[in-house]
Amino acid sequence: MKGAVKYALVWGLLAVSGVGHAAPPVAPAATHAGAELESQARARLLQPPNDNAALADLARALLWQQRWSEAQALYEQLLKATPDDADHLL
């Protein structure tokens, strides 16, 4: 993983995770939207393998639901598969 990409990923995850300060509040609507997006992304992942768009949606949905470690693992997977795709950076 390239240094700048890794730095951006780590910084972004720390920023949204609330490490070092209270986690930002999440509106109930965002949590509901996150659950809905998670469901849709998981269904899409059952179809064609290696669907990076669905994987990115799932990672985003997990972030919305404050499921930091799960989202981080998916973002790391995405960055390994497509290290030059800036859309996968936070």
Short mmCIF file of C-alpha atoms in Angstrom, two decimals:
data_model
loop_
_atom_site.label_atom_id
_atom_site.label_comp_id
_atom_site.label_asym_id
_atom_site.label_seq_id
_atom_site.Cartn_x
_atom_site.Cartn_y
_atom_site.Cartn_z
CA MET A 1 0.00 0.00 0.00
CA LYS A 2 1.40 3.37 -0.94
CA GLY A 3 2.35 5.67 1.94
CA ALA A 4 -0.01 8.51 1.10
CA VAL A 5 -2.94 6.17 0.59
CA LYS A 6 -2.27 4.35 3.85
CA TYR A 7 -1.91 7.66 5.70
CA ALA A 8 -5.19 8.96 4.28
CA LEU A 9 -7.01 5.76 5.21
CA VAL A 10 -5.68 5.75 8.77
CA TRP A 11 -6.37 9.46 9.23
CA GLY A 12 -9.89 9.12 7.87
CA LEU A 13 -10.72 6.14 10.05
CA LEU A 14 -9.39 7.88 13.14
CA ALA A 15 -11.38 10.98 12.29
CA VAL A 16 -14.67 9.12 12.02
CA SER A 17 -14.00 6.62 14.80
CA GLY A 18 -13.81 9.22 17.53
CA VAL A 19 -10.44 7.98 18.80
CA GLY A 20 -9.14 10.54 21.23
CA HIS A 21 -12.49 12.28 21.57
CA ALA A 22 -16.16 11.46 21.75
CA ALA A 23 -17.52 9.79 18.65
CA PRO A 24 -19.68 12.09 16.56
CA PRO A 25 -23.39 11.57 17.08
CA VAL A 26 -25.20 9.71 14.35
CA ALA A 27 -28.74 10.74 13.50
CA PRO A 28 -31.31 7.92 13.62
CA ALA A 29 -32.04 8.49 9.93
CA ALA A 30 -28.37 7.90 9.08
CA THR A 31 -28.36 4.70 11.12
CA HIS A 32 -31.49 3.47 9.33
CA ALA A 33 -30.03 4.42 5.94
CA GLY A 34 -26.83 2.62 6.90
CA ALA A 35 -28.73 -0.55 7.75
CA GLU A 36 -30.64 -0.37 4.48
CA LEU A 37 -27.48 0.25 2.44
CA GLU A 38 -25.75 -2.60 4.29
CA SER A 39 -28.56 -4.99 3.38
CA GLN A 40 -28.49 -3.96 -0.28
CA ALA A 41 -24.68 -4.18 -0.51
CA ARG A 42 -24.60 -7.63 1.09
CA ALA A 43 -27.20 -8.83 -1.43
CA ARG A 44 -25.12 -7.45 -4.31
CA LEU A 45 -22.01 -9.17 -2.96
CA LEU A 46 -23.78 -12.53 -3.31
CA GLN A 47 -24.04 -12.03 -7.09
CA PRO A 48 -20.79 -11.40 -8.99
CA PRO A 49 -17.59 -11.92 -7.00
CA ASN A 50 -15.17 -9.02 -6.55
CA ASP A 51 -17.82 -6.30 -6.83
CA ASN A 52 -15.77 -3.42 -5.45
CA ALA A 53 -18.66 -0.95 -5.68
CA ALA A 54 -20.82 -3.17 -3.46
CA LEU A 55 -17.90 -3.68 -1.09
CA ALA A 56 -17.39 0.10 -0.88
CA ASP A 57 -21.11 0.60 -0.20
CA LEU A 58 -20.97 -2.00 2.56
CA ALA A 59 -17.94 -0.31 4.14
CA ARG A 60 -19.73 3.05 3.98
CA ALA A 61 -22.87 1.57 5.53
CA LEU A 62 -20.84 0.12 8.38
CA LEU A 63 -19.26 3.52 9.00
CA TRP A 64 -22.71 5.12 9.17
CA GLN A 65 -23.61 2.55 11.80
CA GLN A 66 -20.41 3.27 13.78
CA ARG A 67 -19.10 -0.24 13.15
CA TRP A 68 -15.55 1.06 12.78
CA SER A 69 -13.46 -2.12 12.84
CA GLU A 70 -15.68 -3.89 10.30
CA ALA A 71 -15.56 -0.89 7.98
CA GLN A 72 -11.81 -0.57 8.36
CA ALA A 73 -11.27 -4.20 7.34
CA LEU A 74 -13.35 -3.68 4.20
CA TYR A 75 -11.56 -0.44 3.29
CA GLU A 76 -8.22 -2.21 3.68
CA GLN A 77 -9.48 -5.00 1.41
CA LEU A 78 -10.59 -2.43 -1.17
CA LEU A 79 -7.28 -0.59 -1.05
CA LYS A 80 -5.36 -3.82 -1.59
CA ALA A 81 -7.55 -4.70 -4.59
CA THR A 82 -7.53 -1.19 -6.10
CA PRO A 83 -4.70 0.84 -4.54
CA ASP A 84 -5.00 3.76 -6.99
CA ASP A 85 -8.76 4.26 -6.65
CA ALA A 86 -9.23 7.46 -4.66
CA ASP A 87 -12.97 6.75 -4.28
CA HIS A 88 -12.10 4.26 -1.55
CA LEU A 89 -10.38 6.85 0.55
CA LEU A 90 -12.41 8.60 3.20
#
